[in-house]
Structure formats: C-alpha cells, structure tokens
Tab-separated table of C-alpha atoms and ligand atoms in Angstrom:
chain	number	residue	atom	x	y	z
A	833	UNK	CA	4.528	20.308	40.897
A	834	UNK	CA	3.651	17.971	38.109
A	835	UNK	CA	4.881	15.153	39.527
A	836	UNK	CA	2.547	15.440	42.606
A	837	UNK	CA	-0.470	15.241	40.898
A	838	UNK	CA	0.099	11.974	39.091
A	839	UNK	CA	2.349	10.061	40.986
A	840	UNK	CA	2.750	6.838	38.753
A	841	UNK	CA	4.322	4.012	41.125
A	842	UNK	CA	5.929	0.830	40.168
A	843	UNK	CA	7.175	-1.412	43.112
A	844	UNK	CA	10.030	-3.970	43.333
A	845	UNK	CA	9.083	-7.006	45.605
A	846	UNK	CA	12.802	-7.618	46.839
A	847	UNK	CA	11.918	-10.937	49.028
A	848	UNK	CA	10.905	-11.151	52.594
A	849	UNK	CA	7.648	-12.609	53.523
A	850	UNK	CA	5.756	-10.913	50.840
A	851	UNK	CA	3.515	-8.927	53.826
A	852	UNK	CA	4.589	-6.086	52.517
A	853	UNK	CA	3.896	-6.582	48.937
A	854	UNK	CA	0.166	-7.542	49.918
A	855	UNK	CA	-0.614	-4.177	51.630
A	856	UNK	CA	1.303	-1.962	48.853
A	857	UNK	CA	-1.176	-3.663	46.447
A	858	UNK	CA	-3.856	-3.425	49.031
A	859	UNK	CA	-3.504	0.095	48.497
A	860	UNK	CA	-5.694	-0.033	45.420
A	861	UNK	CA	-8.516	-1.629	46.325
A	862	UNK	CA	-11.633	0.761	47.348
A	863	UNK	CA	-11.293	0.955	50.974
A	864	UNK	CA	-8.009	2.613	50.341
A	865	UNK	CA	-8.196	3.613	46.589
A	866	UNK	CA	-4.772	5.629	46.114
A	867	UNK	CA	-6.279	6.274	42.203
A	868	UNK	CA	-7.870	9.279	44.160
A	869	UNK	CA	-4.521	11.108	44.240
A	870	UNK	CA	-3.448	10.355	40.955
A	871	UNK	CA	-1.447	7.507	41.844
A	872	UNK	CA	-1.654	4.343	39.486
A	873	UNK	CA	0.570	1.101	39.749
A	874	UNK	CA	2.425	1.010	36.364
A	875	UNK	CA	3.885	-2.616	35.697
A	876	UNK	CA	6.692	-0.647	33.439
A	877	UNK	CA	9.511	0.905	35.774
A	878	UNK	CA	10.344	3.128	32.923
A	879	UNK	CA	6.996	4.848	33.212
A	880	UNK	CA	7.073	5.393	37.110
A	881	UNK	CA	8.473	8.106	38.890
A	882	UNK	CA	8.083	6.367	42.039
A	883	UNK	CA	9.643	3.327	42.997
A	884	UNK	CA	8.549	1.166	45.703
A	885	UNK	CA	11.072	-1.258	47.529
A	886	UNK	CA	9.333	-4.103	50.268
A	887	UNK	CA	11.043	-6.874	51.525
A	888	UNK	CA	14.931	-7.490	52.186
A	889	UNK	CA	17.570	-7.108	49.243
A	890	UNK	CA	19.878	-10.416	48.816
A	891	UNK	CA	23.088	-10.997	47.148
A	892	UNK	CA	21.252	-11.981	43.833
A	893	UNK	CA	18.523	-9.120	43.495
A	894	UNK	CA	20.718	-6.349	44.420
A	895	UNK	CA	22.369	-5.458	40.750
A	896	UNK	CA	18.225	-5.715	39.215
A	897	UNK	CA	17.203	-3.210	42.288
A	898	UNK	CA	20.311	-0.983	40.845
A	899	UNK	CA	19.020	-1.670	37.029
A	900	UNK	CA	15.601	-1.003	38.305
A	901	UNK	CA	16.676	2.192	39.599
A	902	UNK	CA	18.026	3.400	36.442
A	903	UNK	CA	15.425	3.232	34.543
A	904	UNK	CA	13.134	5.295	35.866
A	905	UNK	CA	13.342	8.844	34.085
A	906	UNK	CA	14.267	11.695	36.443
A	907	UNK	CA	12.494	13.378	39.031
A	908	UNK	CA	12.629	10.143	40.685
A	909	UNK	CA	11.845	9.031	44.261
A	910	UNK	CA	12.574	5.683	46.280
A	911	UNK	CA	9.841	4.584	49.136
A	912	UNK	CA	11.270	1.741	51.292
A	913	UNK	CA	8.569	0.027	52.950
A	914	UNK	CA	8.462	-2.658	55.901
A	915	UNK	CA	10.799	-3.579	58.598
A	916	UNK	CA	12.550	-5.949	56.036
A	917	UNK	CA	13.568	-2.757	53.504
A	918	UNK	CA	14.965	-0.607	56.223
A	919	UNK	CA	17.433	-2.628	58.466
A	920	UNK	CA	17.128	-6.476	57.192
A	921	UNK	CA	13.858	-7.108	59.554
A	922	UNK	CA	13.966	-10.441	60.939
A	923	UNK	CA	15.941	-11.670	57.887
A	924	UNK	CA	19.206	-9.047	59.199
A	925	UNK	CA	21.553	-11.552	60.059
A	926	UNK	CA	21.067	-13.977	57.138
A	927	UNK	CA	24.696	-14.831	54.912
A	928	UNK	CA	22.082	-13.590	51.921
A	929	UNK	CA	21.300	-10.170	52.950
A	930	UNK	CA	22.827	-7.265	50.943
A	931	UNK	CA	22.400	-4.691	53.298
A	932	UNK	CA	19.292	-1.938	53.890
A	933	UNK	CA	17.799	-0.550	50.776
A	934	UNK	CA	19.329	3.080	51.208
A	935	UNK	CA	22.690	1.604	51.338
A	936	UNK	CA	21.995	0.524	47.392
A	937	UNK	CA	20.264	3.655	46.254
A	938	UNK	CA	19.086	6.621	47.717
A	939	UNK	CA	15.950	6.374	49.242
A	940	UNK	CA	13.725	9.867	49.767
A	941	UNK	CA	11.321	8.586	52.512
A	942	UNK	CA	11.007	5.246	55.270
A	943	UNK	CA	7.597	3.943	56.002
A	944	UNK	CA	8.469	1.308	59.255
A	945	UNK	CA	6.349	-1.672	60.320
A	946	UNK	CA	6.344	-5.199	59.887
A	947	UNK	CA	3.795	-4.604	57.213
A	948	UNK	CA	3.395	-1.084	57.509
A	949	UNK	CA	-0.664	-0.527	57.288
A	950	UNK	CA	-1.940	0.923	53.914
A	951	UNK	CA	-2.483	4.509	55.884
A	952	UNK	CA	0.836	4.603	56.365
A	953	UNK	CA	2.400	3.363	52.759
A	954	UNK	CA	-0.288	5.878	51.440
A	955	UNK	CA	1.059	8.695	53.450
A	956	UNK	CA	4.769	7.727	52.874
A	957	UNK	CA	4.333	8.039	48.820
A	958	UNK	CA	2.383	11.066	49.262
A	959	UNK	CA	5.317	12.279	51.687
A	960	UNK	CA	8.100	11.552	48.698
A	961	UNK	CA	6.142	14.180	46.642
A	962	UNK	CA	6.966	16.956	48.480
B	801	UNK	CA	-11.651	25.288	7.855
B	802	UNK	CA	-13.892	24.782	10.225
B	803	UNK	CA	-12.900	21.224	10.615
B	804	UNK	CA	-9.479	21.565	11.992
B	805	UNK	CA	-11.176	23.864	14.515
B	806	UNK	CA	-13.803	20.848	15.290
B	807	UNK	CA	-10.801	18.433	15.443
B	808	UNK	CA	-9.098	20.750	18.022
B	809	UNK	CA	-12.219	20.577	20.224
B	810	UNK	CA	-12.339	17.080	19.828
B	811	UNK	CA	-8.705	16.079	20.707
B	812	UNK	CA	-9.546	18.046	23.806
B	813	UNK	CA	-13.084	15.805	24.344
B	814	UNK	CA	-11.229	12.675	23.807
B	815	UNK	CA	-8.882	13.544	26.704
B	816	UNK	CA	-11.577	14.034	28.981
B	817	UNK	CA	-13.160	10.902	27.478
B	818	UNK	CA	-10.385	9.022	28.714
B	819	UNK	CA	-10.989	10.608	32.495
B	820	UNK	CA	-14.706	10.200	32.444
B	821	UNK	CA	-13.504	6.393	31.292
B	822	UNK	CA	-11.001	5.686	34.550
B	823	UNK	CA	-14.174	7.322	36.683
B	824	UNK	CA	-16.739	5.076	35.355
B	825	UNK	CA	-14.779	2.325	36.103
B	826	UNK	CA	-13.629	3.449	39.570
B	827	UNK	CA	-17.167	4.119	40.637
B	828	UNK	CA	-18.564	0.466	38.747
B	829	UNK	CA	-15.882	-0.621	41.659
B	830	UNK	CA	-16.962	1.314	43.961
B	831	UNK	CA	-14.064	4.031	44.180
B	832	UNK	CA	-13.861	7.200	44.129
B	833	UNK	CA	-11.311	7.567	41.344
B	834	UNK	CA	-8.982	9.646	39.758
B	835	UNK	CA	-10.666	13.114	38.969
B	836	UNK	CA	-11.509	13.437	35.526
B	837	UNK	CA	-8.736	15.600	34.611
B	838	UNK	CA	-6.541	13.468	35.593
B	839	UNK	CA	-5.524	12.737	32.283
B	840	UNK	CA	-4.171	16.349	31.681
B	841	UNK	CA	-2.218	15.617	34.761
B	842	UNK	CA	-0.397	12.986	33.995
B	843	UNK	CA	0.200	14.383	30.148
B	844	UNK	CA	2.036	17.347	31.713
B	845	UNK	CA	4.001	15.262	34.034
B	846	UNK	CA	4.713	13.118	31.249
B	847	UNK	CA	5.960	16.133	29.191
B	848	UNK	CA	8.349	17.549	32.094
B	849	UNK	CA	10.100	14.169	32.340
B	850	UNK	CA	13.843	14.375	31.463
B	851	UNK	CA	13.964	12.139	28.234
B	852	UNK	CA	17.554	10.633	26.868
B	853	UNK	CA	17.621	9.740	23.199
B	854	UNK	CA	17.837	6.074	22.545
B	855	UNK	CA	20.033	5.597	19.191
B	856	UNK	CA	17.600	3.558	17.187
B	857	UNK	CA	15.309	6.362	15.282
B	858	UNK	CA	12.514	4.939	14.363
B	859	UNK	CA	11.824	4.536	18.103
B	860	UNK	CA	11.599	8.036	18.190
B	861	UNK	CA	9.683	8.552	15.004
B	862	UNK	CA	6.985	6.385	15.903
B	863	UNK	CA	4.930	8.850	18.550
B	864	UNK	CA	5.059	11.780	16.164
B	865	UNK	CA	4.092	9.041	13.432
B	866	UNK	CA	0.896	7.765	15.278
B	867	UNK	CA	0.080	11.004	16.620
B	868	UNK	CA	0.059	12.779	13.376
B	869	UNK	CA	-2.205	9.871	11.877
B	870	UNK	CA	-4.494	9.969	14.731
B	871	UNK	CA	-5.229	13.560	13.951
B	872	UNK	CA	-5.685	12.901	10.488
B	873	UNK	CA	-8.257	10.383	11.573
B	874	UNK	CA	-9.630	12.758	13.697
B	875	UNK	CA	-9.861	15.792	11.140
B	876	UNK	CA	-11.603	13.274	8.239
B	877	UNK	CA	-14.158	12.071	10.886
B	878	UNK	CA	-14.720	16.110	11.643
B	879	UNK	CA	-15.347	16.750	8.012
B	880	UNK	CA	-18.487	14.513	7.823
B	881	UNK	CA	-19.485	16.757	10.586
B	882	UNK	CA	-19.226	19.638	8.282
B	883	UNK	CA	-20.912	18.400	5.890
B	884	UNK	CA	-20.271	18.417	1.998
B	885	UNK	CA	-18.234	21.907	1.115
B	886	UNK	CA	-15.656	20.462	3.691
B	887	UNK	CA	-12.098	19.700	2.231
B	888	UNK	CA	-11.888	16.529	3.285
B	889	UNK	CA	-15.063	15.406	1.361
B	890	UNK	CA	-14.066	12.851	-0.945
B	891	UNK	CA	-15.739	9.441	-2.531
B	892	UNK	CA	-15.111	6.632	-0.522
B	893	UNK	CA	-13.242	8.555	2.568
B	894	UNK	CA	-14.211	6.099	5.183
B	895	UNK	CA	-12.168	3.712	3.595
B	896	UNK	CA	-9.628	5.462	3.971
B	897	UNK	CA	-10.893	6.084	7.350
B	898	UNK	CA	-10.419	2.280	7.558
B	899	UNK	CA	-7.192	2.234	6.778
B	900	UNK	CA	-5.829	5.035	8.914
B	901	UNK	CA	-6.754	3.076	11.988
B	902	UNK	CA	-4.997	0.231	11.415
B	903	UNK	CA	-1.803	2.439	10.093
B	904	UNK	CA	-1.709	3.663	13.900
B	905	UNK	CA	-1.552	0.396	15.380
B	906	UNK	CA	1.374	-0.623	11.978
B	907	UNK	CA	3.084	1.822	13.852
B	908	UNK	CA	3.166	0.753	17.280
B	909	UNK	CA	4.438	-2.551	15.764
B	910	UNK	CA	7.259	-0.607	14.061
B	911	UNK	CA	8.305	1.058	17.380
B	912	UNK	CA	7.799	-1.889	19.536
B	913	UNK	CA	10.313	-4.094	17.332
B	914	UNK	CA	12.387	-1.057	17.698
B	915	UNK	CA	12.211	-0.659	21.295
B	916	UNK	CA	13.337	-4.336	21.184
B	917	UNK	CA	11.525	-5.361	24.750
B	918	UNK	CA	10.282	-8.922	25.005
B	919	UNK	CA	6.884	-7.571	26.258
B	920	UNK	CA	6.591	-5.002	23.263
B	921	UNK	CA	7.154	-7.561	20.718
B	922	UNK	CA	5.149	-10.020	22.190
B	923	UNK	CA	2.623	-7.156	22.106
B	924	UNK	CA	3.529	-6.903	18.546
B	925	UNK	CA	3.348	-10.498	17.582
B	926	UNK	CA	-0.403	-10.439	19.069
B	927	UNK	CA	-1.535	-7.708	17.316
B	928	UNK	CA	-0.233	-9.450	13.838
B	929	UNK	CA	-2.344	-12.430	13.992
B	930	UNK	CA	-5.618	-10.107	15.424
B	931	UNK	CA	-4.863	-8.433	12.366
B	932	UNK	CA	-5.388	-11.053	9.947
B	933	UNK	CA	-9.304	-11.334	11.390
B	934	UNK	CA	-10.269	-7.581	12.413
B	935	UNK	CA	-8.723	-5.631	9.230
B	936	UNK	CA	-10.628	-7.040	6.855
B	937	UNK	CA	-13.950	-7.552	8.774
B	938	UNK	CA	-13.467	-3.870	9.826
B	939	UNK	CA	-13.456	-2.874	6.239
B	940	UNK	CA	-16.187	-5.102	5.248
B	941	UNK	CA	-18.312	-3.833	8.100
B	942	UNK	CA	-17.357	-0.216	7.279
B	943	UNK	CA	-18.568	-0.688	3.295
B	944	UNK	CA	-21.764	-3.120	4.369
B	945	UNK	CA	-23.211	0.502	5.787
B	946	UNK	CA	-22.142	2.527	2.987
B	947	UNK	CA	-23.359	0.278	0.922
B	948	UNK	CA	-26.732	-0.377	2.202
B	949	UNK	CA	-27.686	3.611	2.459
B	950	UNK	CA	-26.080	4.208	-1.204
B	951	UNK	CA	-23.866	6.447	0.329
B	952	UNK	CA	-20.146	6.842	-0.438
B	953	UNK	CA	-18.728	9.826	1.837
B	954	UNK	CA	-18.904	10.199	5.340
B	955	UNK	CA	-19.852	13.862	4.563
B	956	UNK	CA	-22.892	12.731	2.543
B	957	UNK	CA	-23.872	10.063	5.609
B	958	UNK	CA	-26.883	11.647	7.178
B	959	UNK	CA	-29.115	8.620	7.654
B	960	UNK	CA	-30.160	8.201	11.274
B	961	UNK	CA	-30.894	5.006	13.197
B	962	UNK	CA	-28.664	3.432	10.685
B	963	UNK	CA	-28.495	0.521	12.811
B	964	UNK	CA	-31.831	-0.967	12.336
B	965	UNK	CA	-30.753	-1.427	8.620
B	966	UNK	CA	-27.854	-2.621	9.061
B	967	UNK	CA	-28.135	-4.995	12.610
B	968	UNK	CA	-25.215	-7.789	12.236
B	969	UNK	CA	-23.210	-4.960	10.722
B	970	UNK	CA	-23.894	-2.496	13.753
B	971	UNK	CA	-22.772	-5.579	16.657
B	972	UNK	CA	-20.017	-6.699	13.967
B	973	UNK	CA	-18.918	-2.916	14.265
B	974	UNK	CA	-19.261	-2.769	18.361
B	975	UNK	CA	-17.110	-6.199	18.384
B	976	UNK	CA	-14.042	-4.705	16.477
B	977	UNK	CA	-14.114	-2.159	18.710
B	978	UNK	CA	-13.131	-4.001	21.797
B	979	UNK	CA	-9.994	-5.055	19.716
B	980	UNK	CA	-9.221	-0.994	18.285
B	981	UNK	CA	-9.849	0.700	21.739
B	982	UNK	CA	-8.124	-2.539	23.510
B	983	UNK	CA	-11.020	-3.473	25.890
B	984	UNK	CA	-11.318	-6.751	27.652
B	985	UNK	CA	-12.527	-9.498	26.682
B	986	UNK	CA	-10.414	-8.948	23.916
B	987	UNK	CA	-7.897	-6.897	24.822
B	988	UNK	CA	-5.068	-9.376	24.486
B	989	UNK	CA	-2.264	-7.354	22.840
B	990	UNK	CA	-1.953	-4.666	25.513
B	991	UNK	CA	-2.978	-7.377	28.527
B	992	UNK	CA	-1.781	-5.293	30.887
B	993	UNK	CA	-1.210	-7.897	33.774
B	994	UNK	CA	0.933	-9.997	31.373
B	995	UNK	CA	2.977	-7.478	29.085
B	996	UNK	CA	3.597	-4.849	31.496
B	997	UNK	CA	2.714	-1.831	29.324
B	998	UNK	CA	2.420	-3.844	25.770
B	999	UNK	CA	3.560	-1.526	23.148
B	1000	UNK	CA	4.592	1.287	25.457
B	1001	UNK	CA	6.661	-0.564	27.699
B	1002	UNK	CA	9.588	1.350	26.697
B	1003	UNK	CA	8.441	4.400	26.420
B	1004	UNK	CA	8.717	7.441	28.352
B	1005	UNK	CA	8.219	10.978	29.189
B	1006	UNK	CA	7.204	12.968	25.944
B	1007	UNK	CA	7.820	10.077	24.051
B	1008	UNK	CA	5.173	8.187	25.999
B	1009	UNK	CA	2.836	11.530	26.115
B	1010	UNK	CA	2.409	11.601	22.357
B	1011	UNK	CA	1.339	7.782	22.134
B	1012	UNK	CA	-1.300	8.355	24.935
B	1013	UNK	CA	-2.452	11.455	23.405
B	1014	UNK	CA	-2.374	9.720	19.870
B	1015	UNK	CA	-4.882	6.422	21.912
B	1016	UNK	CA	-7.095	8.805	23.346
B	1017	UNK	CA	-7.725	10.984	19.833
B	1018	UNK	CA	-8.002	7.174	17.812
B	1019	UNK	CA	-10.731	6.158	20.877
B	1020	UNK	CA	-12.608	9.062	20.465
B	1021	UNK	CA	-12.783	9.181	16.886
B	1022	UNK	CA	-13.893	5.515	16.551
B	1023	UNK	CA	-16.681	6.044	19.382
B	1024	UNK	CA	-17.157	8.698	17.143
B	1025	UNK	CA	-17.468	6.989	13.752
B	1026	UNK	CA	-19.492	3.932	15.570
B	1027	UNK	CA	-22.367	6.536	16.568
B	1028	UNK	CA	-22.198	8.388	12.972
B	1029	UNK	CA	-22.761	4.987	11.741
B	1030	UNK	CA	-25.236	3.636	13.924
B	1031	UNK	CA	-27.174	6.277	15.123
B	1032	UNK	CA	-26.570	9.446	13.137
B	1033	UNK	CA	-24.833	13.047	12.951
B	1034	UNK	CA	-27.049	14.519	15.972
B	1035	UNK	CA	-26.196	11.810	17.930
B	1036	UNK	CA	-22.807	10.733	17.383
B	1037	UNK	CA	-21.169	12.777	21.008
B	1038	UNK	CA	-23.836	11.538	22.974
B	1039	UNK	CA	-23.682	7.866	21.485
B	1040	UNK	CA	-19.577	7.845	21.748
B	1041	UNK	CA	-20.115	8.917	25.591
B	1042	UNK	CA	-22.759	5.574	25.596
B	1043	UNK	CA	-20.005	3.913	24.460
B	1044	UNK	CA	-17.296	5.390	26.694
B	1045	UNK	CA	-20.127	4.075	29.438
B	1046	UNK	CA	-20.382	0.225	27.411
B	1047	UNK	CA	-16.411	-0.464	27.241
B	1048	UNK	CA	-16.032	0.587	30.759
B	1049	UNK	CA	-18.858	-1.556	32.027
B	1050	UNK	CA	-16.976	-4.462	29.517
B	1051	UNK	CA	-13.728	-3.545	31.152
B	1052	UNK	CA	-14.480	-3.667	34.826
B	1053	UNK	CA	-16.979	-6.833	35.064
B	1054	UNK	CA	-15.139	-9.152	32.227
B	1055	UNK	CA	-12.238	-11.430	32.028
B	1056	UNK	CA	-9.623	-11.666	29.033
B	1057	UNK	CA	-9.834	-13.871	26.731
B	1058	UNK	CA	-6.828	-15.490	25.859
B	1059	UNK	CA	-4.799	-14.851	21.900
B	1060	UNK	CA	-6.133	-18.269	20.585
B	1061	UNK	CA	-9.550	-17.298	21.439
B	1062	UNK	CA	-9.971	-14.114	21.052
B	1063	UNK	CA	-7.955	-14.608	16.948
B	1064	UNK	CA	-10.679	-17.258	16.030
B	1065	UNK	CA	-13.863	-15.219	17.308
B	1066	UNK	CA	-12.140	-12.762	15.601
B	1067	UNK	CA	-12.236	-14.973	12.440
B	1068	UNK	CA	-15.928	-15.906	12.699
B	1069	UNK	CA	-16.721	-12.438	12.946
B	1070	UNK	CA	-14.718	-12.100	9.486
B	1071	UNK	CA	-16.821	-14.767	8.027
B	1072	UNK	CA	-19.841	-12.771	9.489
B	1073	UNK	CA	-19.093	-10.108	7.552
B	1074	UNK	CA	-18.271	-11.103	4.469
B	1075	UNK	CA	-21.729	-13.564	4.859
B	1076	UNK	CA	-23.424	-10.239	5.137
B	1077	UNK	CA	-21.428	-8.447	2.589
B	1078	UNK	CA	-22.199	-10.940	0.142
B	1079	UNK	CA	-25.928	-11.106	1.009
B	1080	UNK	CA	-25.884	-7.339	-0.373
B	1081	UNK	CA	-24.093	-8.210	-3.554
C	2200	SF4	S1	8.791	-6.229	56.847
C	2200	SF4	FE1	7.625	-7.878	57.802
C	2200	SF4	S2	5.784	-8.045	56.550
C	2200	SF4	FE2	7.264	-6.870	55.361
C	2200	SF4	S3	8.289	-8.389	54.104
C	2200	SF4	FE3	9.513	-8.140	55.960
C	2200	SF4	S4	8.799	-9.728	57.339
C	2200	SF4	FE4	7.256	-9.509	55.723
C-alpha cells in the first residue's frame, strides 16, 4: 500500500542507443510530470524501490546490474524498458550481449518499444505497484 | 509545558512545509506536482522498508542523533513563543540556538564518514570548508540582533520589524540560509546531480526516515527563527511560509554555484559580519 503512493525510482542505463534513457527521463518534465503520482527519480539505488533497466546488458555491466539489484531494500520491483532490455533489440546477436534483463534478475513488469513512449513507461511503473 | 505541545504542532507544519515546498516548485515549472502530503507518504513508506543492520554503529546512531537535536532546536525556538515563564527561557539561548544547528549537520559528517560512500564524504568534505565561513558569520549575525535590541533571550525578543534595524544583518541572515536549508545557488554539499543523495546516500528505510524528518523540523525552525528575527512573534508562520515561497523560487530559477565559489562568498559574508559586529562595539 505504502509503496504505491511514493514510488521512488532509480534507473540503470545498461547501454543501447540511449533512446530509452531519454524518454524514462522525459518522464519528468511537465508534459508528463510522473511527480504527480508520487514518483521521484532518486540518484541513490539504495533509496529506490523501483528499479528501472533500458538498454541491452553486456558482459561487463551485468555483475553492477546484479550489485545494483541488491541494494535496493525490499519490497522491490524491476521495470525493463525498450526493445533492447527485453530480448537484445537490434543489439541480440552481438558476442557482448549478456542475455535479456529477466534472465539476470527478476523483472515484475515489460514495457516493449524501441523507445517505448513516456505513456507507456508511465503506465508500466505504475503497473509494478500493484 | 506548553512548548513541547507547540513543538509537536510544529514538527507536523514543517512536514507539510516541505510538501507545500515540492508544489511551489512544481507549479514555478509548470507541473502539477506531488500533492502536498506527499511527504507523509513517502515517510511511511520509508518506515515499512525492511532495514538490515550495517555493523558500524555510529551509522546507526546518527538519525536518532540529528533527530533528537532537531527537536531540541525545535522545542527552544517554541519557548520564545511562550514567552518568559517557559522552561527553556534562559540568557543567551539563541546561542545556543546557534550552535544546535550546526551540531545537526556535525552529525551528518559523523555518519557520512561512517557510511564510508565516496559521495557521502565528498558531501562531508564540502560541508567542512562551508563551515569555516557560515559558523561563525551565523553566530555573529545571530548576536548583531540581540545585540542591537538589548535583548538576550529569544523569549524576551518581542521587537517587530526587527529588520529595518538591523538591514546587512537581516540579508546576512537570509544568505546563511541557502547554505542551512541547502538551497541553490549554494547548495553545494548535497548537489544532488553530482553526489547522488550527499549525506544520505547510504541511507535507507527508517534510517533514512529519521534524517528527512530531522531536515524538515531544522528547515522549519530556521524559517522560523529568520521571521522571529526579522519580522516579529506575530509574524514569524506567515514569514517562514514567505520564505518556504523565496527558497523555492531560488531553487527552481538558479544555477549552483560551484565549492570554490560558493566557500569565498561565504567568507565575505563572514567579513560582513564581523564589519557590522564591530560597528556595534
Ligand atoms: S530499445 Fe531502441 S531506443 Fe531503446 S536503447 Fe534499444 S535501440 Fe535504443
């Protein structure tokens, strides 16, 4: 209950082409203005309870997504977001790749696109509250 | 008595303070923003988070530390709302007063060094070498009022428009406060785009709670203590909620300054003070 009416998010920018990142942060500005539900972008992982993964995971940022993960204090959710998160995007058959995000952690919901639009990144953390 | 019951009604204020803060600035950006009980949200979030115990202690004594000496601010700055049978009513209190704002921010040092992140104790290492130029003007600022009214308790302050007596004093005062409630420009030792979360940035769950609640209650009481000072007992509420409106205006239209800066503006405005101090003398 708590937890859905202050939603602090802190997002981990894996790679990719950075799309992604641009319309999670585009999320904030007043057209979309997610502070409405509660939600703030915390720069401290350790203070979020919802962490947001764009872009593909590699070979060398895989074990800091896992650290990442662990340091955010339970209840905590997972949010993949983009094409890039889910199944390697257009990156999927590079040596790099380290596999879809919910193959490293568990991830509560998938918001597709190749960047998703705000809308939908709004509605897909609002979605991991329930 | 009737103090702690004031201070209880304030801690509650300063937490919707701190909402009516995030609003101002969401609308001055044309938001909507958070509602402005959104800070009582996110405290009782913040208190049903699972926390594990870290093994250094002092980490963990630092929250209850700062909170405690917030409230203690906050009960001494209720007193001189009493008046002078209050228990707090002693000569020379708002030194004190002085002193128990800058213990609050000794303790965030103490638990960032403790907490042993590179952004805490970079936060740290900032707030050190503010220290060395807002401490002492504070102080000086703080006596150049008492002194010019003849006063020497806060309970026994009742001059109004205080201000007009005292005008380098008053903007010396409104200066400091950028530093104490950690507004840009000078907001440099919890920058959050740089340091993450500053001081907190190990902190969590109840841990974290206390240290917000502990900021709000030491922003409130020095909006508080600002419009005792300047503009009176009657007005002091409405002239901290001015000031709630100031920082945020401050906070959403400027840039931060950068440490070097920000510590030698911070030393002219010691020389300032002590300039105006001596003038009394
Ligand atoms: S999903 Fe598309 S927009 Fe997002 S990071 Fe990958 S390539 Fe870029």
């Amino acid at each position: 209950m708590s937890i859905k009416k202050s939603p602090w998010v802190s997002f981990f920018n894996a790679g990719g082409c950075n799309g992604c990142t641009l319309e999670v942060l585009a999320c904030t500005n007043p057209r979309y203005d997610v502070s409405r539900f509660g939600i703030e972008i915390k720069a401290s992982a350790k203070h979020a309870d919802v962490l947001v993964v764009t872009g593909i995971v590699n070979k060398q940022n895989k074990s800091r997504l896992l650290n990442i993960y662990e340091q955010l204090a339970e209840p905590k959710r997972v949010v993949a977001i983009g094409a890039c998160a889910l199944t390697g995007g257009i990156y999927k058959d590079s040596h790099a790749h380290a596999g879809p995000v919910d193959k490293i952690i568990p991830v509560t919901v998938f918001v597709p696109g190749c960047p998703p639009r705000p809308e939908s990144i709004i509605k897909g953390i609002l979605e991991a509250l329930k | 008595m009737i103090e702690f019951v004031l201070a209880f009604a304030f801690i509650i204020i300063s937490i919707f303070f701190a909402g009516i803060f995030r609003k101002f600035i969401a609308r001055m950006h044309n938001r909507v923003g958070p509602p402005i009980i959104q800070p009582f949200y996110d405290l009782i979030k913040l208190f049903s988070k699972k926390t594990t115990k870290y093994k250094n202690p002092i980490f963990h004594a630092v929250p209850y530390a700062s909170i405690i000496t917030s409230i203690v601010i906050i009960i001494l700055i209720s007193s001189a709302f009493v008046g002078t049978d209050s228990l707090f009513d002693f000569d020379y209190n708002f030194l004190v007063l002085g002193y128990l704002f800058i213990l609050v921010d000794t303790f965030y040092i103490f638990g960032a060094v403790a907490s042993r992140s590179p952004f805490a104790i970079q936060s740290s290492m900032r707030e050190l070498l503010l220290m060395l130029g807002y401490e002492l003007s504070f102080m000086m600022v703080l006596s150049i009022f008492f002194a010019k009214t003849g006063i020497v308790s806060l309970a026994d302050f009742d001059v109004e428009f205080a201000f007009v007596q005292a005008p380098v004093a008053s903007i010396l005062l409104v200066l400091i406060g950028f530093v104490i409630v950690r507004i840009t420009p000078f907001d440099v030792v919890n920058a959050e785009t740089e340091l993450s979360a500053g001081f907190f940035a190990e902190y969590y769950g109840k841990d974290l709670a206390l240290l917000e609640i502990a900021e709000f209650i030491k922003d409130l009481a020095f909006g508080l203590m600002a419009g005792l000072l300047l503009f009176g007992k009657v007005f002091a509420l409405p002239a901290a909620l001015g000031f709630v409106f100031f920082y945020a205006l401050m906070q959403a239209t400027s840039p931060r300054y950068c440490t070097f800066r920000t510590a030698k503006i911070f030393l002219i405005i010691a020389i300032l003070a002590f300039i105006d101090l001596f003038l009394l003398v």
